[in-house]
XYZ file of C-alpha atoms in Angstrom:
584
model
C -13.399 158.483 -179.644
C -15.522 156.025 -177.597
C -13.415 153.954 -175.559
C -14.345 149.690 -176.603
C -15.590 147.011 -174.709
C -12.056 145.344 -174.393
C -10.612 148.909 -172.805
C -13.342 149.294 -170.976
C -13.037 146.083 -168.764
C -9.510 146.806 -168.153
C -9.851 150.874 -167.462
C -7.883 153.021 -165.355
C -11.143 153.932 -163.566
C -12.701 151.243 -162.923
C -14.827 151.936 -160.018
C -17.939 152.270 -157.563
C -20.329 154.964 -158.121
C -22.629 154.041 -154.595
C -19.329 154.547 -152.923
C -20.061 158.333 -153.875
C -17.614 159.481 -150.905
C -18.533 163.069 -149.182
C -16.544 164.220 -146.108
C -17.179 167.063 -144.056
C -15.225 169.421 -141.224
C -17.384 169.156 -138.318
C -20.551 171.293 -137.627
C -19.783 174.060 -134.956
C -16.515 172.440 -134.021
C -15.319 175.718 -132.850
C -17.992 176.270 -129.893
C -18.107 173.538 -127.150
C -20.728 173.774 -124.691
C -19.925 172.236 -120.696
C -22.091 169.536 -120.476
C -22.652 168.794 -124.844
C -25.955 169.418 -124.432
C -28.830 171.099 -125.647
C -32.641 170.997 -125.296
C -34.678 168.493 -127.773
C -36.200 171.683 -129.259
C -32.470 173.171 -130.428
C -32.441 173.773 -134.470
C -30.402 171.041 -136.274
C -27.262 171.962 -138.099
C -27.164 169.939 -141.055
C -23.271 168.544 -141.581
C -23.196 169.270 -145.470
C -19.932 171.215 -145.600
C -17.612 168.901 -147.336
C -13.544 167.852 -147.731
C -14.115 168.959 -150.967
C -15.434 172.758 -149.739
C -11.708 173.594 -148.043
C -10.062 176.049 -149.680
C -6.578 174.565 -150.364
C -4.401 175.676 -152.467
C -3.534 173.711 -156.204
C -0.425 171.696 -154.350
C 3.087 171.227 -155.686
C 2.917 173.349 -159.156
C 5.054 171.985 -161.383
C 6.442 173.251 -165.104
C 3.976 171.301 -167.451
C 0.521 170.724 -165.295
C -2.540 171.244 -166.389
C -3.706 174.973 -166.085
C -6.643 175.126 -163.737
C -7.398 178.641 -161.910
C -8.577 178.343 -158.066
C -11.864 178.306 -158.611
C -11.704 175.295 -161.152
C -9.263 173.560 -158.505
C -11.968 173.972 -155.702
C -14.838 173.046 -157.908
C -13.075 169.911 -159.090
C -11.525 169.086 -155.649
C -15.551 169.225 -154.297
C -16.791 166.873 -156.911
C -13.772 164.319 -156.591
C -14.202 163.879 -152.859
C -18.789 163.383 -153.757
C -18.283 161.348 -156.584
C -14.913 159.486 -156.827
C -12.636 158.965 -153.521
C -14.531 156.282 -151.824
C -12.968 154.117 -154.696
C -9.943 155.979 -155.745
C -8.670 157.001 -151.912
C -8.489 160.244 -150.235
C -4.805 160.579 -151.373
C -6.056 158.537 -155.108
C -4.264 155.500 -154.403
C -6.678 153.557 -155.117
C -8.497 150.324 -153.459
C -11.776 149.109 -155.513
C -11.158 152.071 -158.096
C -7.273 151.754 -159.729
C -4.754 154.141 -158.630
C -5.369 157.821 -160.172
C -1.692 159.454 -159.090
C 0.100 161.355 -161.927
C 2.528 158.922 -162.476
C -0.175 156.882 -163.493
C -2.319 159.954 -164.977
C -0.051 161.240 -166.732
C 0.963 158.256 -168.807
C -2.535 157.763 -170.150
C -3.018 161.813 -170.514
C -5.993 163.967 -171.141
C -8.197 162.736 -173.972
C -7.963 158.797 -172.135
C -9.385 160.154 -168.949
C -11.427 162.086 -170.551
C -13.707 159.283 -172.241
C -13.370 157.393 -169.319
C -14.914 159.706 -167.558
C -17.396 160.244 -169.743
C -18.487 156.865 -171.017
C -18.020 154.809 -167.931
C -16.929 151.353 -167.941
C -18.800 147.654 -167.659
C -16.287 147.011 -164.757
C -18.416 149.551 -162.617
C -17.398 153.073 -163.835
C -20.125 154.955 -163.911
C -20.934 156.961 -167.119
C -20.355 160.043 -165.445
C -20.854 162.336 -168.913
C -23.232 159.969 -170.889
C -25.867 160.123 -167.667
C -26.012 163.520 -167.600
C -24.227 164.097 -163.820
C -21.125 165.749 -165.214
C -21.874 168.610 -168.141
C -18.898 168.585 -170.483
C -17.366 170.999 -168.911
C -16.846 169.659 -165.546
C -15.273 165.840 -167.316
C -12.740 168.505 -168.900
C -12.271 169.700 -165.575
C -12.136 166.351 -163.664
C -9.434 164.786 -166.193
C -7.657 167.964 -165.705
C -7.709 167.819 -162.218
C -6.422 163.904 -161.551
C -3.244 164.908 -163.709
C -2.208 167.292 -160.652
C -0.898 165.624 -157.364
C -3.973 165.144 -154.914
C -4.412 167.567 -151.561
C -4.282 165.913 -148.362
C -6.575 166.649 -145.614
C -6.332 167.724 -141.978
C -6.393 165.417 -139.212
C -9.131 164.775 -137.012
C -8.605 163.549 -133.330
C -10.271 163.540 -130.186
C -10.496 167.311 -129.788
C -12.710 167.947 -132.842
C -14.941 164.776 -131.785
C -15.542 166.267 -128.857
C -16.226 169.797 -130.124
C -18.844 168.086 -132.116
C -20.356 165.739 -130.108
C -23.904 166.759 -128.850
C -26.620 164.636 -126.603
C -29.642 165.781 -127.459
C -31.378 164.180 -125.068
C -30.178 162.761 -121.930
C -30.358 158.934 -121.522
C -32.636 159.409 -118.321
C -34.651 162.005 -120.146
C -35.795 159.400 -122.403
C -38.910 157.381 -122.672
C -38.936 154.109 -120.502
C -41.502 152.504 -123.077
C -42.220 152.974 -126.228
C -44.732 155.759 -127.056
C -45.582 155.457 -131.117
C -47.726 152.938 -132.912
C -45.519 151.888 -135.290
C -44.001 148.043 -135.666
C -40.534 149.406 -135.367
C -39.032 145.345 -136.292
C -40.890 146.367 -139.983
C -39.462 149.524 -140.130
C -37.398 150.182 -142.780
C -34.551 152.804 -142.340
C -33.912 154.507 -145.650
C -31.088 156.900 -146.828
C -32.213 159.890 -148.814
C -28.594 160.705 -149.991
C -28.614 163.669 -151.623
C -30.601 165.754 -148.781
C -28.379 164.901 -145.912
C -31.455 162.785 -144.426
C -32.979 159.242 -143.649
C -36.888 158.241 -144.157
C -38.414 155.649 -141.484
C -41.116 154.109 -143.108
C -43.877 151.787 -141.917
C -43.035 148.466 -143.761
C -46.909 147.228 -142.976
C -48.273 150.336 -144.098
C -45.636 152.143 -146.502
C -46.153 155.262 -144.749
C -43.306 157.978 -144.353
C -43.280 158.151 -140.508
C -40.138 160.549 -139.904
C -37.802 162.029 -142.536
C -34.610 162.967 -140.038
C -31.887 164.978 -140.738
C -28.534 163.545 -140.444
C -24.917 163.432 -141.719
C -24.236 163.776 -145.722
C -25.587 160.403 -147.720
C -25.611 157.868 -145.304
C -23.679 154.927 -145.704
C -25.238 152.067 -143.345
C -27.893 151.998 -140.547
C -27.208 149.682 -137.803
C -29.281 148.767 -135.149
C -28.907 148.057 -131.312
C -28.700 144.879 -129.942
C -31.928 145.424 -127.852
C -33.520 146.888 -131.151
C -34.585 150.328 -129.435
C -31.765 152.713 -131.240
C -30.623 152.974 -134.806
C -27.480 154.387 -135.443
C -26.573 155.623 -139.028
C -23.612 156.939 -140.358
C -23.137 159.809 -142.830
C -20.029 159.568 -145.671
C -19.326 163.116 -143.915
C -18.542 160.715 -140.885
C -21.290 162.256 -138.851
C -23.025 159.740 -136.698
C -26.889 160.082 -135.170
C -28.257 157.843 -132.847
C -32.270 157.497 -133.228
C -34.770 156.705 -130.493
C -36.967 154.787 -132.349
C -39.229 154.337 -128.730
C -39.958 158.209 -129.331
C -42.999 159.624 -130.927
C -41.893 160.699 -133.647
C -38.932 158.887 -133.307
C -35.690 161.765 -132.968
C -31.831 161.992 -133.003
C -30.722 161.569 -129.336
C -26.976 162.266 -129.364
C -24.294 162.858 -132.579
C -20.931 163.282 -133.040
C -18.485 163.005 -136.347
C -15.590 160.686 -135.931
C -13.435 162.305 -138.924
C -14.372 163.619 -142.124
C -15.340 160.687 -144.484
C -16.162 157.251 -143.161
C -18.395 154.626 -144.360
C -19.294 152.155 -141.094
C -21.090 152.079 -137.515
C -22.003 149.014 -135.489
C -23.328 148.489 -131.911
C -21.881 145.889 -129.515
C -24.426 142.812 -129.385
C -22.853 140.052 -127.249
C -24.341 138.947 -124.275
C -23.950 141.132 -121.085
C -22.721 143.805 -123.651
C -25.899 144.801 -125.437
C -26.008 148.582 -125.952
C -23.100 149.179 -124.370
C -20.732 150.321 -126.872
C -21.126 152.385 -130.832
C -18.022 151.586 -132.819
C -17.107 153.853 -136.059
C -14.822 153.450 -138.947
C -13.558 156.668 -140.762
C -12.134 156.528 -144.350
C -10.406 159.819 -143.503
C -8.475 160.212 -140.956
C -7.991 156.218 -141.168
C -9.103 155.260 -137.241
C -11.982 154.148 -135.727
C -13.883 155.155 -133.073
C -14.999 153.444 -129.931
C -18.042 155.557 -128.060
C -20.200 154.882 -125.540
C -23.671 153.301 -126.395
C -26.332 155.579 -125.004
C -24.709 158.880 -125.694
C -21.946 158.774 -128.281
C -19.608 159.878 -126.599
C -16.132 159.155 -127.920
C -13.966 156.793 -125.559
C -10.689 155.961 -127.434
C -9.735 156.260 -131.163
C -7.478 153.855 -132.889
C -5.312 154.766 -136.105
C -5.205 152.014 -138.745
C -1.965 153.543 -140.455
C 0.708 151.526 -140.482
C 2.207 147.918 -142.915
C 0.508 146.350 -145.876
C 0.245 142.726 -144.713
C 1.977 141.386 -147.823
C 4.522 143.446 -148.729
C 5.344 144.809 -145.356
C 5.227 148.237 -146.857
C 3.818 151.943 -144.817
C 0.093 152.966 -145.923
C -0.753 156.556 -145.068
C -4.282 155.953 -145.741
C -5.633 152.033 -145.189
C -9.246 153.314 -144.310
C -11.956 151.186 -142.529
C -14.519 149.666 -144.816
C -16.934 147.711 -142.510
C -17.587 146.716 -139.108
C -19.772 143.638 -137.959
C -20.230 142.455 -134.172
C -19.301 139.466 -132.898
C -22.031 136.887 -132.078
C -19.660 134.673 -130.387
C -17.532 137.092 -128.251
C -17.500 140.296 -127.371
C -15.520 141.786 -130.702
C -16.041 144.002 -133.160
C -14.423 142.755 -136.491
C -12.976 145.658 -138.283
C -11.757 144.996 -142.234
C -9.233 147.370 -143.058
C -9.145 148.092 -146.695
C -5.572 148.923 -148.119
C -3.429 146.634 -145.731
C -5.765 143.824 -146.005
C -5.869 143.123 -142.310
C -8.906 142.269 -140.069
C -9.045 143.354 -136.290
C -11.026 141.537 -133.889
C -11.119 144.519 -131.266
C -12.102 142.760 -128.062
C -14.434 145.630 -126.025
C -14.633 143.579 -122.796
C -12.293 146.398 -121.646
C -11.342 149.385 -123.614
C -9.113 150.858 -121.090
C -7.122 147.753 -121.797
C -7.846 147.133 -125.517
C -6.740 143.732 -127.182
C -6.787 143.434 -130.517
C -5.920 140.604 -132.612
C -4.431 141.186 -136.170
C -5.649 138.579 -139.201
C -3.203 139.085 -142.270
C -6.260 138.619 -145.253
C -6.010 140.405 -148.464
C -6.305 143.886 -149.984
C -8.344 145.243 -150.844
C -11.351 144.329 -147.816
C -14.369 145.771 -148.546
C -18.240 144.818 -147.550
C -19.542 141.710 -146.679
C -21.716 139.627 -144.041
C -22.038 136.129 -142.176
C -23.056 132.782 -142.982
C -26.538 132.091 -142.229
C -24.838 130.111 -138.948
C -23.596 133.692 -137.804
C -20.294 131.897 -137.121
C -18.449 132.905 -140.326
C -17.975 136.131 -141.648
C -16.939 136.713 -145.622
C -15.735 139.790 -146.747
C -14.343 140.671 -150.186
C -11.038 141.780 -151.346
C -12.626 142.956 -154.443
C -9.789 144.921 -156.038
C -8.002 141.355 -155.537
C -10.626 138.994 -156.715
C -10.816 137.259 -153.492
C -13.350 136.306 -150.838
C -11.841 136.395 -146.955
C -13.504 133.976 -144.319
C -13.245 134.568 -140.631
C -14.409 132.240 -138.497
C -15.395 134.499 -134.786
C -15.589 131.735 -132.794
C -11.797 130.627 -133.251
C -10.885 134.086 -133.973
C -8.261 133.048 -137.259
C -8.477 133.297 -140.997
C -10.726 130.046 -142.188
C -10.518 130.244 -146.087
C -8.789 132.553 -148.796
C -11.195 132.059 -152.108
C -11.079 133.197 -155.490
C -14.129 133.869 -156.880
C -13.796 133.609 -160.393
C -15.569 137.146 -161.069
C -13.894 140.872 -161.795
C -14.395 142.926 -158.863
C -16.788 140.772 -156.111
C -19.281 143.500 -154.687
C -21.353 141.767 -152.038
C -23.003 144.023 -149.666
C -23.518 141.822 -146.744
C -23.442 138.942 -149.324
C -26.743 136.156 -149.559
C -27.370 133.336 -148.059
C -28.884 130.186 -149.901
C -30.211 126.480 -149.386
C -28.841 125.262 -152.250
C -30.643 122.235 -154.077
C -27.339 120.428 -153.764
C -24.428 122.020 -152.152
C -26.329 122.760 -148.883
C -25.814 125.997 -147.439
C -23.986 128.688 -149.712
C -22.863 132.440 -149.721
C -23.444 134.354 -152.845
C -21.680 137.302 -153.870
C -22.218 139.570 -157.104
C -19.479 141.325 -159.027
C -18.764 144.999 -160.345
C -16.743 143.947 -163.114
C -18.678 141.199 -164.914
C -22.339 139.945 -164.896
C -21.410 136.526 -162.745
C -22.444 135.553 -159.380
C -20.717 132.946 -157.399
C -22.356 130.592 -154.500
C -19.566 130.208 -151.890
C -20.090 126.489 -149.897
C -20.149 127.334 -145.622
C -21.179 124.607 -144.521
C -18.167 122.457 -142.763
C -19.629 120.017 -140.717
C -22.611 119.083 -143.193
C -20.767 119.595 -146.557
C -17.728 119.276 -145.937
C -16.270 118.865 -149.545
C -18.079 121.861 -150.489
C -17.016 124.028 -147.821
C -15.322 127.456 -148.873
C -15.133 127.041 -152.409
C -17.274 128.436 -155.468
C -19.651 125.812 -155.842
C -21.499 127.692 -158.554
C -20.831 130.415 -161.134
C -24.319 132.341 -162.270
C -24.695 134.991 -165.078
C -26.929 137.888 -164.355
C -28.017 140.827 -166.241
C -23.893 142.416 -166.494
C -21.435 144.377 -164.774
C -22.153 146.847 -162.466
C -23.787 145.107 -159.691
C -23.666 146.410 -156.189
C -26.278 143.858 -154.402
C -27.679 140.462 -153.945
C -30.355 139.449 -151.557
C -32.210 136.608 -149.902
C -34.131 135.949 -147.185
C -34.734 132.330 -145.505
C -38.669 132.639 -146.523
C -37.778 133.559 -150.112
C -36.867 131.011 -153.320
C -35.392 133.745 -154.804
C -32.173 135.422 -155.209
C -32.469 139.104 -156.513
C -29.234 140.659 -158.633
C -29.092 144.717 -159.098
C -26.860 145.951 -161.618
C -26.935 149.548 -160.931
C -24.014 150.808 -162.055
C -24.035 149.239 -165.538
C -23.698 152.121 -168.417
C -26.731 150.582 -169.920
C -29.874 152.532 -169.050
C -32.017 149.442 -169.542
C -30.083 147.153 -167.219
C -29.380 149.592 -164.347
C -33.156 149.991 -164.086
C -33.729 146.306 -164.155
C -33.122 143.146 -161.623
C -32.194 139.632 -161.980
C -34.188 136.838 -160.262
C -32.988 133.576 -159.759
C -35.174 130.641 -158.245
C -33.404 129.110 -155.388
C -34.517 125.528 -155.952
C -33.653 125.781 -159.743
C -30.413 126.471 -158.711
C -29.083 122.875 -159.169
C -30.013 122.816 -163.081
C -26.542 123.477 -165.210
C -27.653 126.805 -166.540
C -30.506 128.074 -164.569
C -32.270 130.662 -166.226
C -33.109 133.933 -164.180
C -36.216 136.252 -164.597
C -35.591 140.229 -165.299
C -37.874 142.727 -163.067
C -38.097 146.341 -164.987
C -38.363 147.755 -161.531
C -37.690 151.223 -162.916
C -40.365 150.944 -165.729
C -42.150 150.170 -162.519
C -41.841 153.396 -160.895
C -43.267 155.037 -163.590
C -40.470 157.867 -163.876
C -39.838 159.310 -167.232
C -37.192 161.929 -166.639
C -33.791 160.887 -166.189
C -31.885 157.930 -165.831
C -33.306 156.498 -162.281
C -30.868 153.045 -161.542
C -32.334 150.318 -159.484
C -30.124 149.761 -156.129
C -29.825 147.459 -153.036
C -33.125 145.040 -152.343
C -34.515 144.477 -148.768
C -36.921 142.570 -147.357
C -39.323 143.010 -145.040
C -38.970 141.535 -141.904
C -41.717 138.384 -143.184
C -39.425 137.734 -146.443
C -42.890 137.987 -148.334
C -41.700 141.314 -150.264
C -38.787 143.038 -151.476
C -38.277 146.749 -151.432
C -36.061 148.100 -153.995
C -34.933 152.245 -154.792
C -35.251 153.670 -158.028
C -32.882 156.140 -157.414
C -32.771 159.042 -159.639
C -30.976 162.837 -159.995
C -31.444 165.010 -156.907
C -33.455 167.235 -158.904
C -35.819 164.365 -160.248
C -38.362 162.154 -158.860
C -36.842 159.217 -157.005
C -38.943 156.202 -155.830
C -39.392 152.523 -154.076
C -41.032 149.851 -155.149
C -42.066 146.768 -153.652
C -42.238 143.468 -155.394
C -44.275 140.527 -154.211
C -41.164 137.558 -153.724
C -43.957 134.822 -154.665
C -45.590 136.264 -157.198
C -42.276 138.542 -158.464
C -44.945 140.588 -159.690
C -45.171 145.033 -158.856
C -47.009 145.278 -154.871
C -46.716 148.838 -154.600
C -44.865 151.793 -155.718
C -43.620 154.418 -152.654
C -43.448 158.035 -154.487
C -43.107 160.972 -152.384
C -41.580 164.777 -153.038
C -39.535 164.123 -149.463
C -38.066 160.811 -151.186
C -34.877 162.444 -152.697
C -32.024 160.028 -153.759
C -33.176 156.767 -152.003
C -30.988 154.435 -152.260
C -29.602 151.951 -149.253
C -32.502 150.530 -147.150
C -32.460 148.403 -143.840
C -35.210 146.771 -141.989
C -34.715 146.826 -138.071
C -35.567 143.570 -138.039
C -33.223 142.095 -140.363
C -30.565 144.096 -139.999
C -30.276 143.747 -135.910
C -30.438 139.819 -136.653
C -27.993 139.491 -139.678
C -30.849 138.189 -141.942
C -29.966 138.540 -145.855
């Protein structure tokens, strides 16, 4: 029986499909060359061996599991750690998905998970079985397989970084100027997750100019502060550092940090620039500091250790984003399951201070105020927005934003008709939106609180964005069950915004993209670099066409429509531009 609305919105599985977690044991970790070198011409290794592809053993058999034979276990094990543990937790104790250990399991039994599973859930579960990514089989298998205590995986320290760390090309073998064509502040880095790859494409001309092989679906491409290198992170935790001066542009140096991770910035303060990579892993929970023209890894730091609350051990609080400083020289590191932030100062990493912010579980994505003096980040399995002001290095605000599940990305920033500057975050578990006040000084009154509750298309959102040319405030929903509304997008109109139910606009990007086969979902908007158009990914079944399409922001009317056989799973995009400058 089909699972209703009402159980739905308060499911055991409530979750994050585009956190689609893969890990992976390091490529050739068992051969180290001298110098980690090797010529520019040396055949790539793709990193697509996963946590899931170890061959453990079904642990702690008790009378009354499940039966599942080896081969089931391993099968099941592989699709939990692509599909399900960047919400549930390596060890399934959950964070933006609810806890999946047997004691919780096992109360609601078989045929519960089972339609969960299949059906998905408004609060951002995907339909795994109604979509067609899991045959029938396999959801037997999966609810099966979360009734049976979850497998832990190996450690991953310093040795094994350095086993896989490889410069490609030297730092002085590099070009001193740039040798392509292309407007690399227009170039848009896109992740082609399903082929282990990224697609840098012309923003002026929407040509492919590189497809590059990298770690397993990439999570995030940052950019350096002097905006010559993009880094980009793989969810198998294998970094790649791109010269984009290079013609084509090519991988320079790599290295994997652990085996799943989600986050990579560079260090942008001045006198700093370039100088340092940071990494945060989701497994083993540490990040990663490594030097900025070669990757080489410097010091690790584990994030086990109290929950700030309850003052309780966590064997697994992983690191869900990093953002650099603008006003010192600090990463800030949100640390999901104890809810703490870490301002890691990197003026001197032999002697590493590191100030602790107690904020709330369970921190997840999010981005600064259009001042670059605030950052928000959500607690989404907590309903909560965190503000952290980097300038006075301490916990500004606490704010609940009204919504099930806030989902941000790196979050929107607005000129609101009449609250002044505001923050705007979406939300997996319901359709709303809510504008966050930061502005202080000029509205004070208004200042870190929801100012304004919107309703978009429904649940399952994963994105907003803005840009400071745009009126417009774009809402994806792509992890809504309904087929119509994951292909779609909300637009609101910025200076409508003060009316007391502004009406919003729906885009049928993925009637757009002209795909027929499948169920393609619309995911994460960016702008080019002018804030005159928005690309969007129609992102479809590895084995189906995939596409982008570009919207006009005046106009909000279809520009162009990217299709290419090389375009497999597109779905997170970032502009060098925008990204290097904290523009959304």
């Amino acid at each position: 029986m089909k699972p209703d609305r009402a159980t739905f919105r308060s499911g055991l599985l409530a979750g994050s499909a585009l956190v689609l977690a893969l890990a992976a044991i390091p490529a050739g970790a068992e051969q180290k060359t001298d110098d980690h070198t090797t010529g520019p011409g040396a055949a790539y290794q793709p990193s697509m061996t996963t946590l899931g592809e170890l061959q453990v053993e079904i642990p702690g058999r008790k009378p009354g599991d499940p039966v599942m034979t080896p081969e089931e276990y391993q099968a099941a094990n592989k699709i939990y750690f692509e599909r399900c543990a960047g919400c549930h937790g390596v060890l399934r104790k959950g964070a933006t998905g609810k806890p999946l250990t047997p004691d919780i399991t096992r109360e609601n039994g078989y045929e519960y998970l089972r339609d969960f599973i299949t059906y998905g859930s408004p609060a951002g579960m995907p339909n795994w079985g109604t979509s067609g990514e899991l045959t029938e089989e396999q959801v037997d298998m999966m609810a099966r397989y979360i009734l049976l205590e979850p497998a832990e995986p190996p450690e991953f320290g310093m040795p094994e970084m350095r086993a896989s760390w490889k410069v490609i090309v030297k730092p002085e073998d590099r070009p001193t100027r740039k040798m392509n064509d292309i407007d690399i502040d227009n170039l848009f880095s896109v992740t082609l997750r399903d082929a282990g790859q990224i697609a840098l494409i012309d923003g002026g001309t929407y040509e492919i100019k590189a497809v590059l092989d990298t770690g397993y679906a990439v999570h995030i491409s940052r950019i350096s502060a002097s905006g010559r290198y993009l880094y980009v992170i793989g969810r198998d935790a294998k970094v790649n550092m791109i010269d984009l001066w290079m013609d084509p542009p090519a991988t320079v140096a790599e290295v994997k940090i652990g085996t799943e991770a989600r986050s990579v910035e560079t260090s942008k303060f001045e006198g700093f620039e370039d100088r340092y990579a940071i990494a945060g892993a989701y497994w083993p929970p540490q990040y990663v500091i490594m030097d900025g023209d070669t990757l080489e890894p410097l010091k690790i730091k584990s994030t086990r250790g109290m929950i700030y609350d309850e003052q309780t051990y966590h064997p697994e609080p992983r690191v869900a984003s990093i953002v650099a400083s603008h006003y010192r020289p600090e990463f800030i590191v949100n640390i999901k399951e104890t809810g703490k932030v870490q301002l890691v100062d990197y003026s001197d990493i032999r002697n590493l201070r590191i100030t602790e912010i107690e904020a709330e579980r369970f921190l997840h994505d999010g981005g600064f105020d259009r001042s670059g003096r605030y950052f928000l980040v959500a607690a989404n399995a907590r309903g909560k927005v965190a503000v952290i002001d980097t300038k006075e290095g301490k916990l500004t605000a606490l704010i609940e934003t009204g919504g099930e599940t806030p989902h941000p990305g790196r979050g929107a920033n607005l000129m609101h008709p009449v609250y002044g500057p505001v923050w705007a975050t979406s939300h997996l578990g319901d359709e709303t939106v809510a504008l966050i006040g930061t502005d202080p000084e000029g509205h004070p009154d208004h200042a870190w609180k929801v100012v304004q509750t919107l309703e978009a298309l429904g649940g399952g959102s994963l994105f907003v964005k803005s840009h400071p040319n745009s009126d417009h405030l774009y809402v994806d929903a792509p992890l809504n069950p309904d087929a119509e509304v994951s292909a779609s997008v909300a637009v609101f109109t910025v200076s409508e915004l003060g009316q007391e139910e502004p009406e919003y606009k729906v885009l049928p990007v993925g009637k757009w993209a002209g795909i027929e086969d499948g169920q393609p979902r619309v995911v994460q908007g960016e702008f080019n670099k002018a804030g005159s158009e928005i690309w969007f990914s129609v992102w479809n079944a590895k084995d189906k066409p995939s596409a982008i399409v570009i919207v006009d922001d005046k106009t909000l009317k279809l520009k162009h429509v990217i299709k290419d056989p090389r375009l497999i799973t597109p779905t997170g995009k970032f502009n060098v531009y925008n990204t290097r400058s904290d523009v959304y």
